[in-house]
Tab-separated table of N, CA, C and O in Angstrom:
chain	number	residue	atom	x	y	z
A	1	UNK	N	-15.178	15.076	-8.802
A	1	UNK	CA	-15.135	13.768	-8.195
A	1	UNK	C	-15.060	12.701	-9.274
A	1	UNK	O	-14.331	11.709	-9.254
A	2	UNK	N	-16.049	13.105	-10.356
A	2	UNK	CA	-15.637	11.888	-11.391
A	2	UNK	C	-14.409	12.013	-12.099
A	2	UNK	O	-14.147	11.135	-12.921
A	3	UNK	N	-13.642	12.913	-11.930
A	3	UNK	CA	-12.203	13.190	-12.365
A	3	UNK	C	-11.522	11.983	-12.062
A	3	UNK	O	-11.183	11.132	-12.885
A	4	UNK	N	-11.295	11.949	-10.510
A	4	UNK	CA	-10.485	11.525	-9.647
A	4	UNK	C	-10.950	10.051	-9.733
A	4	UNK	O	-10.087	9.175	-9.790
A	5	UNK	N	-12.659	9.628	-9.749
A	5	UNK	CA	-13.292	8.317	-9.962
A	5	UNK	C	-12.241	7.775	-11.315
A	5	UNK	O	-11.740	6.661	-11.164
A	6	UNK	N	-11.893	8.576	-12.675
A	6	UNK	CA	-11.759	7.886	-13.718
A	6	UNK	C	-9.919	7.835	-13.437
A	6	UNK	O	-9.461	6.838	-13.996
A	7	UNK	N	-9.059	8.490	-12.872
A	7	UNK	CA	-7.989	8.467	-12.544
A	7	UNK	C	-7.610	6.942	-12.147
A	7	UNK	O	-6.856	6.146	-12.707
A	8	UNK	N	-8.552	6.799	-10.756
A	8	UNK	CA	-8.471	5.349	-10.338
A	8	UNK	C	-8.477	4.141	-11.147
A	8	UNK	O	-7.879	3.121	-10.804
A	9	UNK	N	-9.215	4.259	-12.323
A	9	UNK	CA	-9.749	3.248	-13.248
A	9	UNK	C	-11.012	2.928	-12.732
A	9	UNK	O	-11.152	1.945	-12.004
A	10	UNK	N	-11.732	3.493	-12.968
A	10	UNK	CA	-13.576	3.133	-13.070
A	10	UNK	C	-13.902	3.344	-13.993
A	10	UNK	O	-13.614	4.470	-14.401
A	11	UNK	N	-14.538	2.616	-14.730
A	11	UNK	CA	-15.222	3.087	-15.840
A	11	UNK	C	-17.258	3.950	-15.324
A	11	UNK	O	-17.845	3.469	-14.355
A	12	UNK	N	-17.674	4.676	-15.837
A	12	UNK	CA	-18.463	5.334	-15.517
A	12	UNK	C	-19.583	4.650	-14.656
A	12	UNK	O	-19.947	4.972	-13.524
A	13	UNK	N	-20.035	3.661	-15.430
A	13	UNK	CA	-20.916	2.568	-14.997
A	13	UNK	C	-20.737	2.122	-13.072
A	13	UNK	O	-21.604	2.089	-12.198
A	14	UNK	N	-19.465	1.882	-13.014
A	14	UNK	CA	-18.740	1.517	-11.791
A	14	UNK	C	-18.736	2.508	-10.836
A	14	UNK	O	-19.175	2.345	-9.698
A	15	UNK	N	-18.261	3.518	-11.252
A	15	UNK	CA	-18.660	5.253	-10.624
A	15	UNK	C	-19.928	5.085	-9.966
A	15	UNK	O	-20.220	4.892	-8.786
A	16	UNK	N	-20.511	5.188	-10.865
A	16	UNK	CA	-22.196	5.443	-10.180
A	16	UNK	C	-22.833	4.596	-9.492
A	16	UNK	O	-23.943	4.872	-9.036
A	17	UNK	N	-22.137	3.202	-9.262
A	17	UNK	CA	-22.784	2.610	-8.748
A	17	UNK	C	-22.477	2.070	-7.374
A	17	UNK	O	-23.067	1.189	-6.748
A	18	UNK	N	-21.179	2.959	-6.964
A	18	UNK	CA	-20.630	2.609	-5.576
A	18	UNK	C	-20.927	4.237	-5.273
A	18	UNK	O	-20.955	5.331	-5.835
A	19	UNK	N	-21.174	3.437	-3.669
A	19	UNK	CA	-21.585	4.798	-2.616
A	19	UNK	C	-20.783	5.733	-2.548
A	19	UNK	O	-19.968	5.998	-3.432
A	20	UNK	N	-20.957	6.526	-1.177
A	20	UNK	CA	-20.016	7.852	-1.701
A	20	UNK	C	-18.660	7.042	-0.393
A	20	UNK	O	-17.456	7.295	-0.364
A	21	UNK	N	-19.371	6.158	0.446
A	21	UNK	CA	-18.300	5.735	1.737
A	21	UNK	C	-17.773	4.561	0.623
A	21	UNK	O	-16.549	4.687	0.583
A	22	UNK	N	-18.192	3.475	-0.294
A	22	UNK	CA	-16.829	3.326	-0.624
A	22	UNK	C	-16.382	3.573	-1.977
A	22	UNK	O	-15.624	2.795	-2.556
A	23	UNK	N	-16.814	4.596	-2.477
A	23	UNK	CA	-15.534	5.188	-3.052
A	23	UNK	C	-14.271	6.162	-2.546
A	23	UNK	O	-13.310	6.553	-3.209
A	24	UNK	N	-14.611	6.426	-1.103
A	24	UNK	CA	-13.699	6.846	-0.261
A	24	UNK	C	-12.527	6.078	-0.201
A	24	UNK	O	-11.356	6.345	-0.471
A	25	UNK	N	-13.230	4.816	0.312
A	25	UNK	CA	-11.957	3.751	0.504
A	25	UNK	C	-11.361	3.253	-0.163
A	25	UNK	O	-10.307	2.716	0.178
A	26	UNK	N	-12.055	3.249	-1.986
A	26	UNK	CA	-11.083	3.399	-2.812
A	26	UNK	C	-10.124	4.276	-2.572
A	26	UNK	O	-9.039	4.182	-1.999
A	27	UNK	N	-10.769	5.278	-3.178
A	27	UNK	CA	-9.553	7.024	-2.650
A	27	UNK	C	-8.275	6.444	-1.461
A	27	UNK	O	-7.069	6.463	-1.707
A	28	UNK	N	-8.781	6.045	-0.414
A	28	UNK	CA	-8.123	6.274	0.876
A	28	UNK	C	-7.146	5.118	0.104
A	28	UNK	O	-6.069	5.533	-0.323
A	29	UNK	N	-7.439	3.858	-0.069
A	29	UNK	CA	-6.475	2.696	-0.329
A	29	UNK	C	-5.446	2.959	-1.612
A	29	UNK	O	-4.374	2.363	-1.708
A	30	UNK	N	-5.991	4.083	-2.731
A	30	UNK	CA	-4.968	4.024	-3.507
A	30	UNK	C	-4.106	5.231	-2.939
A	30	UNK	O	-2.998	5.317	-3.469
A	31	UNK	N	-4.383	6.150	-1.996
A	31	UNK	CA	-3.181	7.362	-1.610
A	31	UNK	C	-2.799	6.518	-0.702
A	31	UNK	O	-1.573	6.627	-0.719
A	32	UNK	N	-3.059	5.790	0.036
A	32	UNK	CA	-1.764	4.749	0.854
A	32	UNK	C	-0.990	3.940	0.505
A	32	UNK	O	-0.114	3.447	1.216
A	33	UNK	N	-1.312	3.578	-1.180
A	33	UNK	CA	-0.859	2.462	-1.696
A	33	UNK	C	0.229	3.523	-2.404
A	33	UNK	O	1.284	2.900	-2.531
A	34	UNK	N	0.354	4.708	-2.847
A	34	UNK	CA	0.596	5.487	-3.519
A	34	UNK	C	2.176	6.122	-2.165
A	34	UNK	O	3.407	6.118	-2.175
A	35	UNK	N	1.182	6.517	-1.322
A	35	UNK	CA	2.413	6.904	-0.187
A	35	UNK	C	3.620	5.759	0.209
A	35	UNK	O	4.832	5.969	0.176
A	36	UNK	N	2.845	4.316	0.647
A	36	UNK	CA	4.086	3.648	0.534
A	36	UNK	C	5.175	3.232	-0.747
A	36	UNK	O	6.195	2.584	-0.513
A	37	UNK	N	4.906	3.574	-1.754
A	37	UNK	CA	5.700	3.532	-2.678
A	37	UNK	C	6.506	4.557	-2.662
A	37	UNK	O	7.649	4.248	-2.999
A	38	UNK	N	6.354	5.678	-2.398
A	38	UNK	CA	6.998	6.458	-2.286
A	38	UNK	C	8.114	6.870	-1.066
A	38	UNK	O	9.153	7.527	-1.142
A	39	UNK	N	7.238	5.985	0.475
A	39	UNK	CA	8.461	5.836	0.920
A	39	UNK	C	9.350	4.626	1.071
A	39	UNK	O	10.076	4.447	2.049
A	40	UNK	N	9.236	3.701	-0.090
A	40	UNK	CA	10.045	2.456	-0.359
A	40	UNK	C	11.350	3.543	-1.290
A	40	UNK	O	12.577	3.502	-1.207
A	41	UNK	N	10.617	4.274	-1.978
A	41	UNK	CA	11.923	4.377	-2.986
A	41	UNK	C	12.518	5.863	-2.262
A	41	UNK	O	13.485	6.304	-2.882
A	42	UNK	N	12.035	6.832	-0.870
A	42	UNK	CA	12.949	7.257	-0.255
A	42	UNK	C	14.132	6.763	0.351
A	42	UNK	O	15.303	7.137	0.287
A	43	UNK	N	13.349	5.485	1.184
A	43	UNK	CA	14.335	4.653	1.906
A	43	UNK	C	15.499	3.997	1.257
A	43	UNK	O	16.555	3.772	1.849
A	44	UNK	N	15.232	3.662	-0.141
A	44	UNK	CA	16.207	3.387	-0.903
A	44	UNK	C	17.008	4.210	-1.039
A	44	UNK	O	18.099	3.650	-0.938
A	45	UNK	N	17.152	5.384	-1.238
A	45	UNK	CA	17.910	6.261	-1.865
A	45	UNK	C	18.689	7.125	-0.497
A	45	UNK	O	19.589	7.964	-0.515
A	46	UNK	N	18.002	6.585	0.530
A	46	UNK	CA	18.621	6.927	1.623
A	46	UNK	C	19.712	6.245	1.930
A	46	UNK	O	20.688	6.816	2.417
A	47	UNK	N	19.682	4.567	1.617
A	47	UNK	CA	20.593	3.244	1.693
A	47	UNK	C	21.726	3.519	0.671
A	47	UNK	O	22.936	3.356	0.822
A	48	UNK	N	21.067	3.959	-0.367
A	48	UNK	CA	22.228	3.546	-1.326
A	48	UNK	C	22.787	4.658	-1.309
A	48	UNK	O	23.725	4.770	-2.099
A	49	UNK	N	22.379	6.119	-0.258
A	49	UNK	CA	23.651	7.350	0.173
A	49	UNK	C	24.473	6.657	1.057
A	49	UNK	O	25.684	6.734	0.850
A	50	UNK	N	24.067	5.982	2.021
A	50	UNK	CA	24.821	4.925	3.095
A	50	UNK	C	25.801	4.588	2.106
A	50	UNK	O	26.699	5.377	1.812
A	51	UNK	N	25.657	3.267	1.486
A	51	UNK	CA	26.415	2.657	0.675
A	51	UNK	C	27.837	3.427	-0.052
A	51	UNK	O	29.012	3.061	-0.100
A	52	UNK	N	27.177	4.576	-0.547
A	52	UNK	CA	28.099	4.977	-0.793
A	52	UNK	C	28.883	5.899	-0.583
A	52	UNK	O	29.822	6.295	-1.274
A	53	UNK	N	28.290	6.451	0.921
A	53	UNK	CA	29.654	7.078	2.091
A	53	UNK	C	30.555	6.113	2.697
A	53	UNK	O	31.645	6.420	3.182
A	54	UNK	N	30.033	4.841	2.654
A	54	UNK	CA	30.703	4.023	3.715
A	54	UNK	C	32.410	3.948	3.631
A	54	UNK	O	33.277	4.208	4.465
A	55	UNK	N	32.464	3.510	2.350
A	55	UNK	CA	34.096	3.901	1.790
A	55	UNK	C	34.505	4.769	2.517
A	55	UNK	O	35.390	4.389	3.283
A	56	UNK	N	34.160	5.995	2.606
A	56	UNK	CA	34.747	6.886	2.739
A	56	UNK	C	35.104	7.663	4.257
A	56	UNK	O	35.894	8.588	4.443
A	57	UNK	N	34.305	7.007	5.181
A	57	UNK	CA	34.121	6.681	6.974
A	57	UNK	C	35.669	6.135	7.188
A	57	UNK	O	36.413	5.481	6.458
A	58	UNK	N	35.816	6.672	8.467
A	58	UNK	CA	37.165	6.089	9.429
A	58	UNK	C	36.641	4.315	9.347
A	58	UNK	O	35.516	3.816	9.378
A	59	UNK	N	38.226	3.604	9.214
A	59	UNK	CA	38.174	2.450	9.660
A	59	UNK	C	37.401	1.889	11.164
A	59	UNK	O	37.379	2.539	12.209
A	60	UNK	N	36.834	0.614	10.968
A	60	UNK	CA	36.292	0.608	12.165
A	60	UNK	C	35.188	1.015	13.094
A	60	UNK	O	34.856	0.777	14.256
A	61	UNK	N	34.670	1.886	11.866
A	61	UNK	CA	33.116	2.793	12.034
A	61	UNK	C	32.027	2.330	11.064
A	61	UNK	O	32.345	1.725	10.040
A	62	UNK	N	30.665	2.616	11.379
A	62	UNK	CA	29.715	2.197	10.558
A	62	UNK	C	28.995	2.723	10.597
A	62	UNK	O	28.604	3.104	11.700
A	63	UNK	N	28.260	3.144	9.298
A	63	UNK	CA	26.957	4.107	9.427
A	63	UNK	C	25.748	3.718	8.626
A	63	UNK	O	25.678	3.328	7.460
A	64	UNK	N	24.852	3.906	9.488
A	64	UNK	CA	23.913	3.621	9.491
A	64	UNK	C	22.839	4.549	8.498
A	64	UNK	O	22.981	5.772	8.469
A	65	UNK	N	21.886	3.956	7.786
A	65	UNK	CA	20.871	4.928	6.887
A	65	UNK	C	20.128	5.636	7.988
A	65	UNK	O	20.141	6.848	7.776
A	66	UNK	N	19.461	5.298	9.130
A	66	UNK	CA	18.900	6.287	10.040
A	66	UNK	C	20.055	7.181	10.093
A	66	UNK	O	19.780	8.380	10.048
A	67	UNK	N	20.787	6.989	10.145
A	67	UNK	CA	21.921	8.310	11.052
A	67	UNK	C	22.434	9.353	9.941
A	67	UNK	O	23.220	10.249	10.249
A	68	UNK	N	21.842	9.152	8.347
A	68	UNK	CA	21.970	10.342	7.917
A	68	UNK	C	21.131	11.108	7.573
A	68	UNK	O	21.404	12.244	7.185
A	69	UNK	N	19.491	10.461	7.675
A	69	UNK	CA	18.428	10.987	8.108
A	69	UNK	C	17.437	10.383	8.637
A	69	UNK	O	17.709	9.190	8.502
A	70	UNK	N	16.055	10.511	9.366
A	70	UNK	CA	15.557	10.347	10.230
A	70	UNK	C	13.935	10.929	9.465
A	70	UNK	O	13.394	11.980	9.809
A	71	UNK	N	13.401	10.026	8.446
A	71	UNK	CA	12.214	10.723	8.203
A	71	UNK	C	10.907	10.519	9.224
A	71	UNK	O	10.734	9.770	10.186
A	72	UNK	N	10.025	11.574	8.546
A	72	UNK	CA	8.799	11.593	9.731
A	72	UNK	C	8.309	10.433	10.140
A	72	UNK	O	7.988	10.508	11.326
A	73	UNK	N	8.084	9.237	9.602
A	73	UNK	CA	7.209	8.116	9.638
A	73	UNK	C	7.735	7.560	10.623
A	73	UNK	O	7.081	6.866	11.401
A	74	UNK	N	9.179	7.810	10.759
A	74	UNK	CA	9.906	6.663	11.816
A	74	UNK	C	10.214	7.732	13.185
A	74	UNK	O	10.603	7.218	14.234
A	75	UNK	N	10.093	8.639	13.133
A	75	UNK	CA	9.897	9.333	14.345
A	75	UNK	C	8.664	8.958	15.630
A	75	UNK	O	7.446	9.086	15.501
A	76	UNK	N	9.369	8.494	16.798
A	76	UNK	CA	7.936	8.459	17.492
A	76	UNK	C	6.823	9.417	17.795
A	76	UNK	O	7.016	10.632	17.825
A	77	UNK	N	5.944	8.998	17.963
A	77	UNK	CA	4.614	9.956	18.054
A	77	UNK	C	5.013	10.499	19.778
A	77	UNK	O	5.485	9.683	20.571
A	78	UNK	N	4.767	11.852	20.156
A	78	UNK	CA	5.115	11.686	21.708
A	78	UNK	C	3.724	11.733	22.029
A	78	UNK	O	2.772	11.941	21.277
A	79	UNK	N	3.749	11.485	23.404
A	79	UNK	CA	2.210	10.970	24.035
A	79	UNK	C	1.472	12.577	24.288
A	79	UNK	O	2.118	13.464	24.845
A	80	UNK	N	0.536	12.723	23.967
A	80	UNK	CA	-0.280	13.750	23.998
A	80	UNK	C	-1.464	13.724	24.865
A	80	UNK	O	-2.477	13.032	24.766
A	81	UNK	N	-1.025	14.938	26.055
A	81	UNK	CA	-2.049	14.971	27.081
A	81	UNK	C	-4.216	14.393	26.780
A	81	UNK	O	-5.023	15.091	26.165
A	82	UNK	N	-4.391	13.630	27.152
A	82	UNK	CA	-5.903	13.445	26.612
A	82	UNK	C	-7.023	14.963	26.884
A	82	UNK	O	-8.027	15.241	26.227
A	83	UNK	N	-6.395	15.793	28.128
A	83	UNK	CA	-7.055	17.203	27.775
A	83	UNK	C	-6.679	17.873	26.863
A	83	UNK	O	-7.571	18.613	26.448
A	84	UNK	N	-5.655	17.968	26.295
A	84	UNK	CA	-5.102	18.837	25.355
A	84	UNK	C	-5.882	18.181	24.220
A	84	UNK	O	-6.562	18.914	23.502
A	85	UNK	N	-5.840	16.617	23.949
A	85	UNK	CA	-6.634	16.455	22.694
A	85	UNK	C	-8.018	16.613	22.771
A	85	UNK	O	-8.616	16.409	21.714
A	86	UNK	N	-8.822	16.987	23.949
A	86	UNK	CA	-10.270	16.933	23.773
A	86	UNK	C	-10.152	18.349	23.838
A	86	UNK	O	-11.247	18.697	23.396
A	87	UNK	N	-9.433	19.542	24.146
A	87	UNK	CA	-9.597	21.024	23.549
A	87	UNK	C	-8.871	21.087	21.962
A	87	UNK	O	-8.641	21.920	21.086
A	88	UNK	N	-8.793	20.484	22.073
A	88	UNK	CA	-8.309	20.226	19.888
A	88	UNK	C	-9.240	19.816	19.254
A	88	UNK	O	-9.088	20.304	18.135
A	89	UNK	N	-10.175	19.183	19.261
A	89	UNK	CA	-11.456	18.650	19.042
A	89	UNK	C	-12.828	19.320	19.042
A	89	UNK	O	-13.890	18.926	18.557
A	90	UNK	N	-12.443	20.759	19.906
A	90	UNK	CA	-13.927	21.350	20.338
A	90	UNK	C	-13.399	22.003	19.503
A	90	UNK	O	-12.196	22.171	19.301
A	91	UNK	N	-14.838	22.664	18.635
A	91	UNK	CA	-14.792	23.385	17.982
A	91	UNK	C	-14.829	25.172	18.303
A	91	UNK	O	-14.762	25.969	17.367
């Protein structure tokens, strides 16, 4: 744990002196801060495949960065029975 504490930038002092709930939310805020960067520079590289099929598409057509892929984040969630999630839950 103090691995991961000094990864973040804490110095030791700082470590020890935050709880264990928020150094979680450290944790939690830098892997989200960490995930959206990562899908800024998917989405990019998804655009700039767009970009540079477009040339190459029939006149009169247009394509779109969803339409040459479709990652998880932007997929809708489908609605999930509330019994099915309270037998997912029991242990």
């Amino acid at each position: 744990m103090e691995a991961s504490a000094y990864g973040i930038g804490l110095l030791p002092d700082e470590f020890w002196d935050l709880t264990f709930h928020e150094f979680f939310l450290m944790q939690r805020g830098r892997n989200e801060s960490l995930e959206m960067k990562e899908r800024f520079e998917w989405e990019r590289v998804r655009w700039l495949a767009c970009i540079n099929m477009q040339p190459h598409k029939k006149k009169n057509t247009k394509l779109n960065p969803q339409d040459l892929v479709k990652f998880e984040w932007e997929k809708k969630d489908s609605k999930i029975d509330p019994e099915k999630r309270k037998k997912r839950a029991e242990y």
